[in-house]
mmCIF file of C-alpha atoms and ligand atoms in Angstrom:
data_model
loop_
_atom_site.group_PDB
_atom_site.id
_atom_site.type_symbol
_atom_site.label_atom_id
_atom_site.label_comp_id
_atom_site.label_asym_id
_atom_site.label_seq_id
_atom_site.Cartn_x
_atom_site.Cartn_y
_atom_site.Cartn_z
ATOM 1 C CA MET X 1 -19.811 -30.595 22.745
ATOM 2 C CA PRO X 2 -19.423 -26.930 21.484
ATOM 3 C CA LYS X 3 -17.939 -26.602 18.066
ATOM 4 C CA ILE X 4 -14.227 -25.768 17.986
ATOM 5 C CA ARG X 5 -13.548 -22.494 16.223
ATOM 6 C CA LEU X 6 -10.603 -21.499 13.992
ATOM 7 C CA GLY X 7 -8.855 -18.118 14.124
ATOM 8 C CA VAL X 8 -6.571 -17.596 11.122
ATOM 9 C CA ASN X 9 -3.476 -15.567 11.692
ATOM 10 C CA ILE X 10 -2.466 -13.774 8.546
ATOM 11 C CA ASP X 11 0.777 -12.073 9.727
ATOM 12 C CA HIS X 12 2.900 -13.966 7.305
ATOM 13 C CA VAL X 13 1.014 -12.687 4.298
ATOM 14 C CA ALA X 14 2.389 -9.315 5.401
ATOM 15 C CA THR X 15 5.865 -10.900 5.887
ATOM 16 C CA VAL X 16 5.915 -11.924 2.227
ATOM 17 C CA ARG X 17 4.508 -8.499 1.206
ATOM 18 C CA ASN X 18 7.219 -6.663 3.137
ATOM 19 C CA ALA X 19 10.001 -8.792 1.640
ATOM 20 C CA ARG X 20 9.395 -6.881 -1.611
ATOM 21 C CA GLY X 21 8.494 -3.512 -0.091
ATOM 22 C CA GLU X 22 5.391 -3.394 -2.307
ATOM 23 C CA ASN X 23 1.750 -3.631 -1.342
ATOM 24 C CA TYR X 24 1.141 -7.244 -2.413
ATOM 25 C CA PRO X 25 0.179 -9.861 -1.404
ATOM 26 C CA ASP X 26 -2.492 -7.960 0.487
ATOM 27 C CA PRO X 27 -3.224 -9.183 4.012
ATOM 28 C CA LEU X 28 -6.769 -7.821 3.630
ATOM 29 C CA ARG X 29 -7.350 -10.182 0.738
ATOM 30 C CA ALA X 30 -6.211 -13.073 2.931
ATOM 31 C CA ALA X 31 -8.434 -11.911 5.762
ATOM 32 C CA LEU X 32 -11.483 -11.844 3.523
ATOM 33 C CA GLN X 33 -10.596 -15.254 2.051
ATOM 34 C CA ALA X 34 -10.397 -16.657 5.603
ATOM 35 C CA GLU X 35 -13.782 -15.230 6.326
ATOM 36 C CA LYS X 36 -15.208 -16.728 3.134
ATOM 37 C CA CYS X 37 -13.749 -20.164 3.933
ATOM 38 C CA GLY X 38 -15.388 -20.460 7.398
ATOM 39 C CA ALA X 39 -12.778 -19.096 9.770
ATOM 40 C CA GLU X 40 -14.448 -17.834 12.900
ATOM 41 C CA SER X 41 -12.063 -14.957 13.295
ATOM 42 C CA VAL X 42 -8.881 -13.448 11.913
ATOM 43 C CA THR X 43 -5.846 -12.646 14.038
ATOM 44 C CA ILE X 44 -3.117 -10.086 13.352
ATOM 45 C CA HIS X 45 -0.181 -9.230 15.593
ATOM 46 C CA LEU X 46 0.806 -5.549 15.417
ATOM 47 C CA ARG X 47 4.401 -5.761 16.567
ATOM 48 C CA GLU X 48 6.246 -2.792 18.011
ATOM 49 C CA ASP X 49 8.804 -3.056 15.159
ATOM 50 C CA ARG X 50 6.007 -3.508 12.510
ATOM 51 C CA ARG X 51 7.911 -6.368 10.974
ATOM 52 C CA HIS X 52 4.797 -7.719 9.294
ATOM 53 C CA ILE X 53 1.365 -6.164 9.988
ATOM 54 C CA ASN X 54 1.224 -2.331 10.114
ATOM 55 C CA GLU X 55 -1.374 0.148 11.275
ATOM 56 C CA LEU X 56 -2.792 0.665 7.774
ATOM 57 C CA ASP X 57 -3.440 -3.162 7.562
ATOM 58 C CA LEU X 58 -5.229 -2.951 10.904
ATOM 59 C CA LYS X 59 -7.376 -0.059 9.711
ATOM 60 C CA ARG X 60 -8.267 -1.666 6.363
ATOM 61 C CA ILE X 61 -8.931 -5.088 7.848
ATOM 62 C CA ILE X 62 -11.112 -3.851 10.695
ATOM 63 C CA THR X 63 -13.131 -1.787 8.336
ATOM 64 C CA LYS X 64 -13.852 -4.572 5.883
ATOM 65 C CA LEU X 65 -13.961 -7.766 7.937
ATOM 66 C CA ARG X 66 -17.335 -9.044 9.095
ATOM 67 C CA ILE X 67 -16.086 -11.828 11.338
ATOM 68 C CA PRO X 68 -14.341 -10.817 14.594
ATOM 69 C CA LEU X 69 -10.816 -9.427 14.482
ATOM 70 C CA ASN X 70 -8.465 -10.580 17.228
ATOM 71 C CA LEU X 71 -5.603 -8.095 17.594
ATOM 72 C CA GLU X 72 -2.459 -9.260 19.347
ATOM 73 C CA ILE X 73 -0.464 -6.550 21.058
ATOM 74 C CA ALA X 74 2.268 -6.161 23.619
ATOM 75 C CA ALA X 75 1.339 -4.515 26.940
ATOM 76 C CA THR X 76 2.511 -0.990 26.050
ATOM 77 C CA LYS X 77 0.965 2.473 26.130
ATOM 78 C CA GLU X 78 1.438 2.806 22.379
ATOM 79 C CA MET X 79 -0.396 -0.425 21.688
ATOM 80 C CA LEU X 80 -3.206 0.431 24.126
ATOM 81 C CA LYS X 81 -3.723 3.697 22.372
ATOM 82 C CA ILE X 82 -4.009 1.984 18.977
ATOM 83 C CA ALA X 83 -6.348 -0.640 20.407
ATOM 84 C CA LEU X 84 -8.648 1.995 21.858
ATOM 85 C CA LYS X 85 -8.663 3.925 18.582
ATOM 86 C CA ARG X 86 -9.595 0.834 16.498
ATOM 87 C CA LYS X 87 -11.587 -1.060 19.071
ATOM 88 C CA PRO X 88 -11.348 -4.650 17.775
ATOM 89 C CA PRO X 89 -13.778 -7.057 19.536
ATOM 90 C CA PHE X 90 -10.854 -9.145 20.821
ATOM 91 C CA ILE X 91 -7.390 -8.262 22.078
ATOM 92 C CA CYS X 92 -4.825 -10.895 22.992
ATOM 93 C CA ILE X 93 -1.922 -9.528 25.050
ATOM 94 C CA VAL X 94 1.349 -11.255 24.222
ATOM 95 C CA PRO X 95 4.921 -10.835 25.489
ATOM 96 C CA GLU X 96 7.200 -9.225 22.945
ATOM 97 C CA LYS X 97 10.922 -9.039 22.562
ATOM 98 C CA ARG X 98 12.511 -7.161 19.681
ATOM 99 C CA GLU X 99 15.157 -9.777 19.071
ATOM 100 C CA GLU X 100 12.860 -12.832 18.993
ATOM 101 C CA VAL X 101 11.913 -14.445 15.701
ATOM 102 C CA THR X 102 8.428 -15.265 16.990
ATOM 103 C CA THR X 103 6.553 -15.177 20.361
ATOM 104 C CA GLU X 104 8.676 -17.505 22.459
ATOM 105 C CA GLY X 105 6.488 -18.220 25.486
ATOM 106 C CA GLY X 106 3.515 -16.960 27.389
ATOM 107 C CA ILE X 107 3.400 -13.655 29.202
ATOM 108 C CA ASP X 108 4.622 -13.683 32.760
ATOM 109 C CA VAL X 109 1.447 -12.442 34.374
ATOM 110 C CA LYS X 110 2.994 -12.312 37.850
ATOM 111 C CA ARG X 111 5.884 -10.143 36.760
ATOM 112 C CA SER X 112 3.792 -7.908 34.504
ATOM 113 C CA HIS X 113 0.897 -7.645 37.011
ATOM 114 C CA ASN X 114 1.200 -3.889 37.536
ATOM 115 C CA VAL X 115 1.337 -3.178 33.831
ATOM 116 C CA LEU X 116 -1.345 -5.607 32.765
ATOM 117 C CA GLY X 117 -3.993 -4.622 35.334
ATOM 118 C CA PRO X 118 -4.638 -1.041 34.054
ATOM 119 C CA ILE X 119 -4.430 -2.121 30.388
ATOM 120 C CA ILE X 120 -6.990 -4.940 30.858
ATOM 121 C CA ASN X 121 -9.298 -2.521 32.808
ATOM 122 C CA GLU X 122 -9.153 0.054 30.086
ATOM 123 C CA LEU X 123 -9.846 -2.496 27.327
ATOM 124 C CA LYS X 124 -12.752 -3.977 29.203
ATOM 125 C CA LYS X 125 -14.275 -0.545 29.820
ATOM 126 C CA ASN X 126 -14.369 -0.333 26.058
ATOM 127 C CA ASN X 127 -16.161 -3.656 25.725
ATOM 128 C CA ILE X 128 -13.136 -5.445 24.266
ATOM 129 C CA ARG X 129 -12.779 -9.108 25.259
ATOM 130 C CA VAL X 130 -9.350 -9.696 26.604
ATOM 131 C CA SER X 131 -7.174 -12.760 26.269
ATOM 132 C CA LEU X 132 -3.738 -13.344 27.832
ATOM 133 C CA PHE X 133 -1.262 -15.581 25.962
ATOM 134 C CA VAL X 134 0.125 -17.784 28.774
ATOM 135 C CA ASP X 135 2.139 -20.922 29.297
ATOM 136 C CA SER X 136 0.122 -23.833 30.651
ATOM 137 C CA SER X 137 0.752 -22.898 34.293
ATOM 138 C CA ILE X 138 -2.035 -23.010 36.850
ATOM 139 C CA ASP X 139 -0.539 -20.021 38.732
ATOM 140 C CA GLN X 140 -0.403 -17.827 35.648
ATOM 141 C CA ILE X 141 -3.971 -18.761 34.735
ATOM 142 C CA LYS X 142 -5.162 -17.914 38.253
ATOM 143 C CA LEU X 143 -3.569 -14.490 37.991
ATOM 144 C CA ALA X 144 -5.060 -13.940 34.504
ATOM 145 C CA LYS X 145 -8.458 -14.455 36.038
ATOM 146 C CA GLU X 146 -7.729 -12.136 38.972
ATOM 147 C CA LEU X 147 -6.694 -9.420 36.550
ATOM 148 C CA GLY X 148 -10.026 -9.647 34.728
ATOM 149 C CA SER X 149 -9.051 -11.544 31.629
ATOM 150 C CA ASP X 150 -11.936 -13.212 29.797
ATOM 151 C CA ILE X 151 -9.865 -15.761 27.869
ATOM 152 C CA ILE X 152 -6.537 -17.452 28.101
ATOM 153 C CA GLU X 153 -4.671 -18.589 25.082
ATOM 154 C CA ILE X 154 -2.288 -21.434 25.916
ATOM 155 C CA HIS X 155 1.093 -21.415 24.277
ATOM 156 C CA ALA X 156 1.287 -24.881 22.697
ATOM 157 C CA GLY X 157 4.732 -24.364 21.060
ATOM 158 C CA GLU X 158 6.704 -26.965 22.978
ATOM 159 C CA PHE X 159 4.025 -29.608 22.524
ATOM 160 C CA CYS X 160 3.773 -28.897 18.782
ATOM 161 C CA ARG X 161 7.566 -29.009 18.411
ATOM 162 C CA LYS X 162 7.687 -32.442 20.090
ATOM 163 C CA VAL X 163 4.926 -33.714 17.806
ATOM 164 C CA HIS X 164 6.845 -32.398 14.793
ATOM 165 C CA ASP X 165 10.133 -33.966 15.954
ATOM 166 C CA ARG X 166 8.348 -37.230 16.796
ATOM 167 C CA LEU X 167 9.367 -37.019 20.432
ATOM 168 C CA ASP X 168 7.339 -38.031 23.468
ATOM 169 C CA PHE X 169 4.802 -35.206 23.956
ATOM 170 C CA GLN X 170 2.674 -36.751 26.759
ATOM 171 C CA LYS X 171 3.991 -34.490 29.470
ATOM 172 C CA GLU X 172 3.282 -31.314 27.515
ATOM 173 C CA LEU X 173 -0.101 -32.603 26.416
ATOM 174 C CA ASN X 174 -1.088 -33.352 29.998
ATOM 175 C CA THR X 175 -0.053 -29.938 31.193
ATOM 176 C CA ILE X 176 -2.160 -28.308 28.465
ATOM 177 C CA LYS X 177 -5.117 -30.523 29.419
ATOM 178 C CA GLU X 178 -4.808 -29.638 33.091
ATOM 179 C CA ALA X 179 -4.476 -25.919 32.318
ATOM 180 C CA ALA X 180 -7.542 -25.944 30.016
ATOM 181 C CA SER X 181 -9.574 -27.800 32.576
ATOM 182 C CA PHE X 182 -8.501 -25.448 35.418
ATOM 183 C CA ALA X 183 -9.215 -22.397 33.250
ATOM 184 C CA GLU X 184 -12.732 -23.610 32.520
ATOM 185 C CA SER X 185 -13.318 -24.351 36.201
ATOM 186 C CA ILE X 186 -12.670 -20.693 37.069
ATOM 187 C CA GLY X 187 -14.753 -19.340 34.222
ATOM 188 C CA LEU X 188 -12.080 -18.602 31.630
ATOM 189 C CA GLU X 189 -12.544 -19.427 27.977
ATOM 190 C CA THR X 190 -9.532 -21.441 26.610
ATOM 191 C CA HIS X 191 -7.879 -20.923 23.246
ATOM 192 C CA VAL X 192 -4.706 -22.618 22.069
ATOM 193 C CA GLY X 193 -2.082 -21.355 19.665
ATOM 194 C CA HIS X 194 1.502 -21.312 18.407
ATOM 195 C CA GLY X 195 2.978 -23.959 16.146
ATOM 196 C CA VAL X 196 -0.271 -25.801 15.603
ATOM 197 C CA THR X 197 -0.317 -28.046 12.441
ATOM 198 C CA PHE X 198 -2.494 -30.741 10.952
ATOM 199 C CA ASP X 199 -0.490 -33.237 13.054
ATOM 200 C CA SER X 200 -0.479 -31.462 16.455
ATOM 201 C CA ILE X 201 -4.141 -30.578 16.243
ATOM 202 C CA VAL X 202 -5.120 -34.252 16.310
ATOM 203 C CA GLU X 203 -4.474 -34.544 20.097
ATOM 204 C CA LEU X 204 -5.208 -30.943 20.965
ATOM 205 C CA SER X 205 -8.663 -31.000 19.463
ATOM 206 C CA LYS X 206 -9.626 -33.884 21.755
ATOM 207 C CA ILE X 207 -9.392 -31.498 24.755
ATOM 208 C CA ASN X 208 -12.986 -30.664 25.419
ATOM 209 C CA GLU X 209 -12.362 -27.296 27.067
ATOM 210 C CA VAL X 210 -10.494 -25.831 24.116
ATOM 211 C CA ARG X 211 -12.894 -23.485 22.224
ATOM 212 C CA LYS X 212 -10.639 -22.079 19.608
ATOM 213 C CA PHE X 213 -7.322 -22.535 17.794
ATOM 214 C CA ASN X 214 -5.378 -19.603 16.445
ATOM 215 C CA ILE X 215 -3.138 -20.843 13.622
ATOM 216 C CA GLY X 216 -0.865 -18.781 11.450
ATOM 217 C CA GLN X 217 2.396 -19.918 10.022
ATOM 218 C CA PHE X 218 1.288 -23.447 9.216
ATOM 219 C CA ILE X 219 -1.785 -22.240 7.311
ATOM 220 C CA ILE X 220 0.254 -19.790 5.279
ATOM 221 C CA ARG X 221 3.036 -22.241 4.466
ATOM 222 C CA GLU X 222 0.614 -25.064 3.656
ATOM 223 C CA ALA X 223 -1.342 -22.646 1.441
ATOM 224 C CA LEU X 224 1.688 -22.472 -0.871
ATOM 225 C CA PHE X 225 0.998 -26.081 -1.801
ATOM 226 C CA LEU X 226 -2.707 -26.561 -1.163
ATOM 227 C CA GLY X 227 -4.071 -23.035 -1.587
ATOM 228 C CA LEU X 228 -5.414 -20.862 1.239
ATOM 229 C CA GLU X 229 -9.040 -21.998 0.805
ATOM 230 C CA ALA X 230 -8.248 -25.713 0.869
ATOM 231 C CA THR X 231 -5.921 -25.398 3.850
ATOM 232 C CA ILE X 232 -8.413 -23.389 5.911
ATOM 233 C CA LYS X 233 -11.275 -25.752 5.038
HETATM 234 N N1 PXP S 301 -1.308 -17.203 19.049
HETATM 235 C C1 PXP S 301 -0.487 -16.289 19.521
HETATM 236 C C2 PXP S 301 -0.807 -15.537 20.764
HETATM 237 C C3 PXP S 301 0.686 -15.975 18.781
HETATM 238 O O1 PXP S 301 1.521 -14.932 19.209
HETATM 239 C C4 PXP S 301 0.953 -16.636 17.542
HETATM 240 C C5 PXP S 301 2.188 -16.269 16.751
HETATM 241 O O2 PXP S 301 2.141 -15.008 16.321
HETATM 242 C C6 PXP S 301 -0.027 -17.549 17.158
HETATM 243 C C7 PXP S 301 -1.116 -17.868 17.900
HETATM 244 C C8 PXP S 301 0.170 -18.289 15.853
HETATM 245 O O3 PXP S 301 1.268 -19.126 15.884
HETATM 246 P P1 PXP S 301 1.686 -19.863 14.610
HETATM 247 O O4 PXP S 301 1.995 -18.845 13.508
HETATM 248 O O5 PXP S 301 2.877 -20.670 14.974
HETATM 249 O O6 PXP S 301 0.540 -20.683 14.146
#
C-alpha cells in the first residue's frame, strides 16, 4: 500500500500573528518546521480578504520551502494571476465566501464549470497540478475529471464533526469511501481534508485510495500543548 502523506496547513499561525498586527509568529518558521518534521507538503490558503496568509507570506514560503507548496485559492482572476506569478507545484481550488468562518463545503463544480475550466487549463499549461476541493459526490468528481483536474480533495468536515460529537458517522464514512474509490477508478488522486483530528483520522486512514491528508487547525491547536514537532510527528 502506498504511504499516506501529510500536508500541514499553517494558516492559523498567520491568524495568531495577525491578532497582534506584528510579524510574529512567522508562518515561514512553521512551514520550515513542518518540513523538518517529515510533512510531505505545506498548505496555505490565500483568501481574498487576506484574513490570515498574505502575499508576502506566499513569496517568502515558496522561496525557502524545499517540500512542495500547495496553495489554496478561490476561482478568481486575481488569484489566478497570483498563482501564475508564484507557480507553486500544487493548487487546490476552493469555494470562498467572505462571511464564512472557514471553508464550509466543497466547490460546486457543476455551477462553476465555466469559470473553473479556463482557470484549470491555464494552471495546467504552467505545469501546476490542480486539485478541486469537493464534497463526496460522484457527480462532482466526474465533472472534476472532465475539467482536467489531477486530484480531488474530499471535504471531510461533516464526518469529522460527527466523530468529534460521538454521533453515528457510518453514512458519511461510506460516502467518503465510495467517492475515493470512484475517483481512483477514473484516474484521480484522492486527498482528504477539513476538520481532521487524531480521532477522525483513525477511520479515514483505513481508506486505501486516500493518498494524502491536509490538516491545519487541529495541528496548530494541538501544538499549543504538545509542540508543533511532536504533533506533526
Ligand atoms: N483542505 C482544504 C481544502 C481547506 O480549505 C482546509 C481549511 O482551510 C483544510 C484542508 C484544513 O482544514 P482544517 O484546518 O480543519 O484541518
